[in-house]
Short mmCIF file of N, CA and C in Angstrom, two decimals:
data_model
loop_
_atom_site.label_atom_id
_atom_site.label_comp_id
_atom_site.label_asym_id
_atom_site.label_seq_id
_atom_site.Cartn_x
_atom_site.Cartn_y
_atom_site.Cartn_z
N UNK A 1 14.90 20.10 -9.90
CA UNK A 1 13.74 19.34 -10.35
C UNK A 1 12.49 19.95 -9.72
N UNK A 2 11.50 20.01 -10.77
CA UNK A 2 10.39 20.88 -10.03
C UNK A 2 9.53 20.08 -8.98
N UNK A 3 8.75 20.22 -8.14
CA UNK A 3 8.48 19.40 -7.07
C UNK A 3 6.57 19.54 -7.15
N UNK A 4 5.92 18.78 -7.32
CA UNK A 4 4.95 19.07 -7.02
C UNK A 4 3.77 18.37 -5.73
N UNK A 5 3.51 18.95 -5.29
CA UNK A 5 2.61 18.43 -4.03
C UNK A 5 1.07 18.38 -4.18
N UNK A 6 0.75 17.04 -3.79
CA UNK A 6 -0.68 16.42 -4.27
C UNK A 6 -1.04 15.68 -2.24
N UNK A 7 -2.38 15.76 -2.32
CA UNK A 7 -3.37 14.95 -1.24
C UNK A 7 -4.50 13.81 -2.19
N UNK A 8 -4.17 12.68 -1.63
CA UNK A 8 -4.77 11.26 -2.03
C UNK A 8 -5.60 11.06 -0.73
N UNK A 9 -6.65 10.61 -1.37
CA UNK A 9 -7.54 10.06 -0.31
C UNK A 9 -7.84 8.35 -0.56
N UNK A 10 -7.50 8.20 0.27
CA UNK A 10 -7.72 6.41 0.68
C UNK A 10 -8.95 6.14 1.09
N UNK A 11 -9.66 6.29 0.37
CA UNK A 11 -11.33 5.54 0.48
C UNK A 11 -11.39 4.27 1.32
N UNK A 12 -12.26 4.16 1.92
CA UNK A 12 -12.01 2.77 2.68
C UNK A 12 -13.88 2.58 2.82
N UNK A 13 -13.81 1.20 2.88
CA UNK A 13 -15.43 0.90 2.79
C UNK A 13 -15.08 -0.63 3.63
N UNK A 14 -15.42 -0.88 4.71
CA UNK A 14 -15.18 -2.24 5.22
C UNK A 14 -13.85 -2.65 5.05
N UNK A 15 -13.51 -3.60 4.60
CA UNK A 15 -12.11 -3.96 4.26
C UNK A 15 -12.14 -3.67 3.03
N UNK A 16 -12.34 -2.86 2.60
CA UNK A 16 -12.07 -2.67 0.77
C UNK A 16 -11.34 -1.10 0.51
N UNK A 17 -10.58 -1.01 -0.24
CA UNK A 17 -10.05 0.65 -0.26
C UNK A 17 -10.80 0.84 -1.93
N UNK A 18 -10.28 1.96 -2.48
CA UNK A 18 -11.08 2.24 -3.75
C UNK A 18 -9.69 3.24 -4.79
N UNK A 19 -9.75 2.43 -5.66
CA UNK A 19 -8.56 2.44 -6.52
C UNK A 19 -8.94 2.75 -7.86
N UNK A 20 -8.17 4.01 -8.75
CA UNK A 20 -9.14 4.53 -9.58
C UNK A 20 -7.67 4.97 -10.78
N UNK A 21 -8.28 4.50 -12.02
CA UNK A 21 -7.84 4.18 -13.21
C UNK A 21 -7.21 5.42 -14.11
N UNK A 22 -6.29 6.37 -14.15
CA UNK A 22 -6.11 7.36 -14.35
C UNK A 22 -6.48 7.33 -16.29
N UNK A 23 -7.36 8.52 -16.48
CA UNK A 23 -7.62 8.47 -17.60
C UNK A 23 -7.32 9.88 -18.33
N UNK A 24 -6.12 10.52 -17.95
CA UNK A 24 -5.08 11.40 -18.88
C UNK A 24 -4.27 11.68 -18.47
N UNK A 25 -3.19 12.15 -19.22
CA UNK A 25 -2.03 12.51 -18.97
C UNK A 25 -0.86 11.63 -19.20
N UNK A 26 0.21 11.99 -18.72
CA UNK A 26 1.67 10.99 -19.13
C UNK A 26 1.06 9.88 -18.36
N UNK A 27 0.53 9.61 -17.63
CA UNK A 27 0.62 8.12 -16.67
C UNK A 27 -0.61 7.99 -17.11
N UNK A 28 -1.57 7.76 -17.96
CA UNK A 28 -2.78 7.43 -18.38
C UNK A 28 -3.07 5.96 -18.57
N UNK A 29 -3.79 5.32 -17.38
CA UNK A 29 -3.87 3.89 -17.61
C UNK A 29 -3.27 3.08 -16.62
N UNK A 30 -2.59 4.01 -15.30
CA UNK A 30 -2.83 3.38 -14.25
C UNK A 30 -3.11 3.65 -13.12
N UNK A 31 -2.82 2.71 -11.89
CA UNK A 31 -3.58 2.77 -10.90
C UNK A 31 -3.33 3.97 -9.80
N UNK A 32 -4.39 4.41 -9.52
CA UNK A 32 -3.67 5.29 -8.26
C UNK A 32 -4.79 5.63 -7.48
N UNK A 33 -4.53 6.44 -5.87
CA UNK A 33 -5.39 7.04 -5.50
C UNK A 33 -5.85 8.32 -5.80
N UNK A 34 -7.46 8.28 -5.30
CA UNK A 34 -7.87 9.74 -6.29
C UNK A 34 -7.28 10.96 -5.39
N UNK A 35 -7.24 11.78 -5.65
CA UNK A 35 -6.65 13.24 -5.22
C UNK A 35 -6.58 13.79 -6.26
N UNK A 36 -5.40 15.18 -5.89
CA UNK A 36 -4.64 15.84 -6.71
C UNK A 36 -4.35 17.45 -6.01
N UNK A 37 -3.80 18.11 -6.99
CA UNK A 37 -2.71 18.96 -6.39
C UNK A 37 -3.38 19.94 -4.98
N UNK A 38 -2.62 20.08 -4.14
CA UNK A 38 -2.45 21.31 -3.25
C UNK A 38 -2.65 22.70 -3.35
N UNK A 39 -3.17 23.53 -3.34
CA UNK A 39 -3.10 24.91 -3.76
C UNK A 39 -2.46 25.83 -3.00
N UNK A 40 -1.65 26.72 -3.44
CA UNK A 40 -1.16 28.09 -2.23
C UNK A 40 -1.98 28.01 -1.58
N UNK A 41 -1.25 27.69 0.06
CA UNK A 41 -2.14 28.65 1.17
C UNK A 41 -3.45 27.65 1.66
N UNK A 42 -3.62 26.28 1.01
CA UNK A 42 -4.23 25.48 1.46
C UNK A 42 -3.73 23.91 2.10
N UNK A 43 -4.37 23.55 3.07
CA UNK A 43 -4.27 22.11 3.74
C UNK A 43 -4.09 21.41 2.87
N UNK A 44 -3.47 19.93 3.05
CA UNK A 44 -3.29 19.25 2.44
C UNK A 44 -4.81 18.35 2.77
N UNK A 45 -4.90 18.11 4.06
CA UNK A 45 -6.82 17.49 4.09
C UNK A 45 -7.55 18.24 3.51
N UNK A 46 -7.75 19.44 3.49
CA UNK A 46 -8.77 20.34 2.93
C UNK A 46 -8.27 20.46 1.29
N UNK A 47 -7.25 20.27 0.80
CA UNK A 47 -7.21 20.21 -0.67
C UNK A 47 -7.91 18.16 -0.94
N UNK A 48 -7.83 17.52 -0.37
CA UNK A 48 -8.17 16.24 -0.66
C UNK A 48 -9.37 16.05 -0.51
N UNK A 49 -9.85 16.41 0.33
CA UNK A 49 -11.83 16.96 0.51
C UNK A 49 -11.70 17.49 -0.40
N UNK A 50 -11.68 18.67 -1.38
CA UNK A 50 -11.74 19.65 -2.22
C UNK A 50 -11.33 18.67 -3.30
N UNK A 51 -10.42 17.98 -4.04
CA UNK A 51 -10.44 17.55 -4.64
C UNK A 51 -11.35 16.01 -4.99
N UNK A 52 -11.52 15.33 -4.13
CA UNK A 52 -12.60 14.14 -4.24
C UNK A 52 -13.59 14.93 -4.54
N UNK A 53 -14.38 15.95 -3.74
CA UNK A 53 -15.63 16.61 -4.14
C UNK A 53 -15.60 17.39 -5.82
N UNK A 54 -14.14 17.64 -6.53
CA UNK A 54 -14.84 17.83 -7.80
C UNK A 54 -14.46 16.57 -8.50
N UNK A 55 -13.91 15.38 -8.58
CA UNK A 55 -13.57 14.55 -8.97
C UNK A 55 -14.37 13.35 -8.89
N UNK A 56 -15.05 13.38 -7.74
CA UNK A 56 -15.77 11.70 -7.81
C UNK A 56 -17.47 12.54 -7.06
N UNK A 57 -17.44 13.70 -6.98
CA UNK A 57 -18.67 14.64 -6.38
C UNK A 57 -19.22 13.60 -4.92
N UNK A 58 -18.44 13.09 -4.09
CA UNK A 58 -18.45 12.90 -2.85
C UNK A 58 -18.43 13.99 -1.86
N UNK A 59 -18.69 13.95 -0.39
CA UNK A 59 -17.94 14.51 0.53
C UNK A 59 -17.53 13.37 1.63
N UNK A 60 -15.74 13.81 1.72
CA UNK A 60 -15.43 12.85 2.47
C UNK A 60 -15.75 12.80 4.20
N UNK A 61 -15.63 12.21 4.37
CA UNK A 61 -15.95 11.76 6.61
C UNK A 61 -14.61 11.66 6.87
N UNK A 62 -14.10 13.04 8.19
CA UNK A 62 -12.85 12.73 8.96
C UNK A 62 -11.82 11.99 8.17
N UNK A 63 -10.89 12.65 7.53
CA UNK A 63 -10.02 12.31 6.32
C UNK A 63 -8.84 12.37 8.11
N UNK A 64 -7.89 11.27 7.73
CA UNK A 64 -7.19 10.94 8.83
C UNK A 64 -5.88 10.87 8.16
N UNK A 65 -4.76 11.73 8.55
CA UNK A 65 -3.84 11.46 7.74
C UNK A 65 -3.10 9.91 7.86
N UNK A 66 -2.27 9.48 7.17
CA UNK A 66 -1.82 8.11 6.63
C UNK A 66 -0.02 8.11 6.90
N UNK A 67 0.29 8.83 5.82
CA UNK A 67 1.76 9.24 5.31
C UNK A 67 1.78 10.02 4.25
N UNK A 68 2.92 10.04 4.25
CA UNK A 68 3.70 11.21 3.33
C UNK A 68 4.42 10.82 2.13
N UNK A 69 4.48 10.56 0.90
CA UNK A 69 5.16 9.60 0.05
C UNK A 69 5.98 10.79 -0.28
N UNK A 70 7.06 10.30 -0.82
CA UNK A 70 7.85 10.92 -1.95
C UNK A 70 8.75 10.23 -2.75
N UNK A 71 8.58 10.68 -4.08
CA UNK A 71 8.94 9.86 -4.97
C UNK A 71 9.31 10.74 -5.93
N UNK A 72 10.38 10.55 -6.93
CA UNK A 72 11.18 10.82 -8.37
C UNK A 72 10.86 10.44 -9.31
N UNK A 73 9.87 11.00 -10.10
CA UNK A 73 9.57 10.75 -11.74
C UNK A 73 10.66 11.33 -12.58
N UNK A 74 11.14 11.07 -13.39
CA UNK A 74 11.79 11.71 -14.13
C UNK A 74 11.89 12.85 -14.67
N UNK A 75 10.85 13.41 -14.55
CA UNK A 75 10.62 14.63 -14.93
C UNK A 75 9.84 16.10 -13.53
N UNK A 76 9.59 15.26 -12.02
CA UNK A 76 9.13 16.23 -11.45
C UNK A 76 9.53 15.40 -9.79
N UNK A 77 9.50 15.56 -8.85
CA UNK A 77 9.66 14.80 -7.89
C UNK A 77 7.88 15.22 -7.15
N UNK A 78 7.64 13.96 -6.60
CA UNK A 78 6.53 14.46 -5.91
C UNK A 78 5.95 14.12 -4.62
N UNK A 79 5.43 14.68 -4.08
CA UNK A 79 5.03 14.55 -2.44
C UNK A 79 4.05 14.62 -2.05
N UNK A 80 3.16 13.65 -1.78
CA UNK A 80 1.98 12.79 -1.60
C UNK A 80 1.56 12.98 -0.20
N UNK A 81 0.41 13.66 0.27
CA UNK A 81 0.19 13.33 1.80
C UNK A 81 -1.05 12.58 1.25
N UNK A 82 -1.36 11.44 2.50
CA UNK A 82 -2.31 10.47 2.12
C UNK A 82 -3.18 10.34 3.43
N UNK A 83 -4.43 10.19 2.73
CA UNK A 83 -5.57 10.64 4.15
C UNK A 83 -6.28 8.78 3.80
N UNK A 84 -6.47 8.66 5.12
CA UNK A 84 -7.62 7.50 5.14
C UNK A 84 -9.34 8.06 5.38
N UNK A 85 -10.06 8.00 4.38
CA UNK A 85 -11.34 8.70 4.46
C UNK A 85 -12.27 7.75 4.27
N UNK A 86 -13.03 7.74 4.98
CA UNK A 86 -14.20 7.03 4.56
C UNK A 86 -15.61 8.19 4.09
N UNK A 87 -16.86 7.58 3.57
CA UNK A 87 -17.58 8.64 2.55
C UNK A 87 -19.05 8.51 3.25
N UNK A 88 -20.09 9.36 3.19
CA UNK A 88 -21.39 8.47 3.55
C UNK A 88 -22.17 7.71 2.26
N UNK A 89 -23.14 7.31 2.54
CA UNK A 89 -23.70 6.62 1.20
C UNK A 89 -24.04 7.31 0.17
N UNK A 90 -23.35 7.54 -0.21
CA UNK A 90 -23.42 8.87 -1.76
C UNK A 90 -23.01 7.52 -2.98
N UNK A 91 -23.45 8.43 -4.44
CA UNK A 91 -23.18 7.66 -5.22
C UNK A 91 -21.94 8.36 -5.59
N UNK A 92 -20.68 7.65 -6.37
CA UNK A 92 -19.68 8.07 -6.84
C UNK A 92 -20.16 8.58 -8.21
N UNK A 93 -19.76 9.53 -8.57
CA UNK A 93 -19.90 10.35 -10.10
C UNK A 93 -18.66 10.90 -10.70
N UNK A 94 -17.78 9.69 -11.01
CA UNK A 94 -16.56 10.08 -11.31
C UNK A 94 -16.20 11.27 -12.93
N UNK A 95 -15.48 11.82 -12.98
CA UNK A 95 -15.36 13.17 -13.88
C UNK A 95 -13.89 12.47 -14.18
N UNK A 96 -12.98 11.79 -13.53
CA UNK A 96 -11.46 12.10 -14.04
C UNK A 96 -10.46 10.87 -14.48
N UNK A 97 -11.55 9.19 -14.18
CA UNK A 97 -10.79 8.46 -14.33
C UNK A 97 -11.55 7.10 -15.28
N UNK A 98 -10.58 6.01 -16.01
CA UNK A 98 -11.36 5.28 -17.07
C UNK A 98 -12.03 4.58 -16.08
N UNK A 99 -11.24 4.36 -15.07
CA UNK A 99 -12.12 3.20 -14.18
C UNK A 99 -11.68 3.27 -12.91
N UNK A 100 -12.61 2.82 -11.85
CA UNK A 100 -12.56 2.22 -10.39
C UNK A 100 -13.42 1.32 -10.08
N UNK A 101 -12.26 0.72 -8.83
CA UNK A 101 -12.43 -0.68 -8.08
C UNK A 101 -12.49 -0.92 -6.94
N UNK A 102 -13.17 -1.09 -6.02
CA UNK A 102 -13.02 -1.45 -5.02
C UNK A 102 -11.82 -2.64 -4.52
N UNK A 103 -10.63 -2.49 -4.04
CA UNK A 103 -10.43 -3.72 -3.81
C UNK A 103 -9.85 -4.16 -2.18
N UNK A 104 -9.73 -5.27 -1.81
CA UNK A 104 -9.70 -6.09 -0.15
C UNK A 104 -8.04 -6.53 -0.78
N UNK A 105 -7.82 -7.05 0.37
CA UNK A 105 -6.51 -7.52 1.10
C UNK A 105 -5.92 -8.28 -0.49
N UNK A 106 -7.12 -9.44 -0.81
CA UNK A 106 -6.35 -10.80 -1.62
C UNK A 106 -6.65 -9.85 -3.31
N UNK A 107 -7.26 -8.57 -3.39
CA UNK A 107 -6.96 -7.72 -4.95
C UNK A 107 -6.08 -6.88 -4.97
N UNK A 108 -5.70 -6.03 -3.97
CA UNK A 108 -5.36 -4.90 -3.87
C UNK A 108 -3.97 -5.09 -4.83
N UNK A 109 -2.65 -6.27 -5.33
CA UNK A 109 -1.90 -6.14 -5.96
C UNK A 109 -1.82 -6.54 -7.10
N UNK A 110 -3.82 -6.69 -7.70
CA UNK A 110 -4.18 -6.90 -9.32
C UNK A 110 -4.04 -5.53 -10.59
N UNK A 111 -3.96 -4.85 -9.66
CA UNK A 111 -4.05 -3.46 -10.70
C UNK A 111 -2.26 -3.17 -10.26
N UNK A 112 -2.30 -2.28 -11.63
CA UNK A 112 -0.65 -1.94 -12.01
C UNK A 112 -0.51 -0.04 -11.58
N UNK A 113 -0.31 -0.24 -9.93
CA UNK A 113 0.08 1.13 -9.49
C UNK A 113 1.01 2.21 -9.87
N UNK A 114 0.69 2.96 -9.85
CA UNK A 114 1.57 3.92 -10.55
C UNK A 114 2.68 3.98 -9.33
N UNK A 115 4.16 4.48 -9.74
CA UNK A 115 5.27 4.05 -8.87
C UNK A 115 4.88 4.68 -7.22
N UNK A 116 4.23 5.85 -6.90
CA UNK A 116 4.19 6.48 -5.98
C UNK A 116 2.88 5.81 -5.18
N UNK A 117 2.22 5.68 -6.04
CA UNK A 117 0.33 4.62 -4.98
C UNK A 117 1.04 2.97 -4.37
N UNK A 118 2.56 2.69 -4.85
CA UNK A 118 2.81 1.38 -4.82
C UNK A 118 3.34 1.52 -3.28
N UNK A 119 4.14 2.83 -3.31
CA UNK A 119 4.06 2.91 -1.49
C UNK A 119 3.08 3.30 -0.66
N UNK A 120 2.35 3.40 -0.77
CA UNK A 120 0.93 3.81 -0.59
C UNK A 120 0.39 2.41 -0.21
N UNK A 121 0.18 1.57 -1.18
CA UNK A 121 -0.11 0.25 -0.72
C UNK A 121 0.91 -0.16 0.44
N UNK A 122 2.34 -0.06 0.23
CA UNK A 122 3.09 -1.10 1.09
C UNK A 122 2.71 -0.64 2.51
N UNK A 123 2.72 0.87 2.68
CA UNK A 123 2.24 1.50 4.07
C UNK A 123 0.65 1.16 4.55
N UNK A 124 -0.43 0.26 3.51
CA UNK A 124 -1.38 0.21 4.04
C UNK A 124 -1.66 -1.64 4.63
N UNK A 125 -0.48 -2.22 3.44
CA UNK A 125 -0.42 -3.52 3.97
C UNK A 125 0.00 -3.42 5.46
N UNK A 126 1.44 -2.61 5.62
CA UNK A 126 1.79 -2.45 6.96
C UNK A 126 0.67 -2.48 7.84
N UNK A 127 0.11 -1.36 8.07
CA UNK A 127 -0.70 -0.76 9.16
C UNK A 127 -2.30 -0.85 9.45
N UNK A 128 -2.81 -1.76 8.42
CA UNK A 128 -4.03 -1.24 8.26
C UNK A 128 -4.35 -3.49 7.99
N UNK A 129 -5.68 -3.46 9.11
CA UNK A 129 -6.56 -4.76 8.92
C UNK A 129 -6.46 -4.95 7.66
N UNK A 130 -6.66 -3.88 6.71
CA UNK A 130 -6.90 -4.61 5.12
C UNK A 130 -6.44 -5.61 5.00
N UNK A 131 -5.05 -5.94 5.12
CA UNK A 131 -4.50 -7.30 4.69
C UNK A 131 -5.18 -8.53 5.43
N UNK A 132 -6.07 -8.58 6.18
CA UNK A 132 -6.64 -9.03 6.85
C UNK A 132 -7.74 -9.72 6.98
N UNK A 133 -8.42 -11.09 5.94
CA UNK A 133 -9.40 -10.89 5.04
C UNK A 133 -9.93 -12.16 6.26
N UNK A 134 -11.75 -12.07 5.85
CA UNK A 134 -12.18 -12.39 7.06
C UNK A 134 -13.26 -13.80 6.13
N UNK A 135 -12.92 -14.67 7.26
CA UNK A 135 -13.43 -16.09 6.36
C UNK A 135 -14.50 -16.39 6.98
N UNK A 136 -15.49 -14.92 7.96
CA UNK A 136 -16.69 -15.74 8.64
C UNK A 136 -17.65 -15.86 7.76
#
């Protein structure tokens, strides 16, 4: 099975992460984090900087790695390193997806993740305040 390797960046803004609407391809229409593939001979942080910057024309701040997903599509297996990044005040100028959302602790399981962002979430419920919503 062919294997392909991708870097996701986990946007984070206060308690909110940023979740973005895939708009082609076989999985067109759902949720995931933005990234995408690895190149020969490059980082997996430095392909995820590199990819947010042509994808949403950000530059990310200290991309921190997360985890490592891997998961079996039927047709490719794939392996996810996942960075927690936060951005400076730039505007997002997205190029690759129908839509994004910001979402906190009590949204984050309104959108329909694609099978591999769904561990992605479970590792951020784990570890991360997000789940953590603040009633001051």
């Amino acid at each position: 099975m062919k294997t392909i390797h991708v870097a996701a960046a986990i946007i984070y803004d206060n308690d909110r992460i940023l979740a973005a609407r895939r708009g082609y391809g076989e999985f067109k229409g759902g949720w995931e984090f933005p990234g995408g593939k690895v190149e020969t001979g490059e980082s997996s942080a430095s392909a995820c900087i590199r990819e947010i910057r042509e994808e949403l024309n950000i530059t990310l701040v200290d991309p921190r790695y997360l985890c490592t997903v891997e998961h079996d599509y039927d047709s490719f297996h794939l392996t996810m390193d996942c960075f927690l990044c936060s951005m400076p005040q730039e505007t997002i100028s997205d190029t690759e997806h129908e839509d994004m959302r910001w979402l906190d602790a009590a949204s984050i399981n309104t959108v329909n993740w694609l099978p591999a962002d769904i561990k992605v979430v479970q590792e951020l419920e784990r570890s991360l305040p997000l789940t953590q919503t603040s009633t001051d």
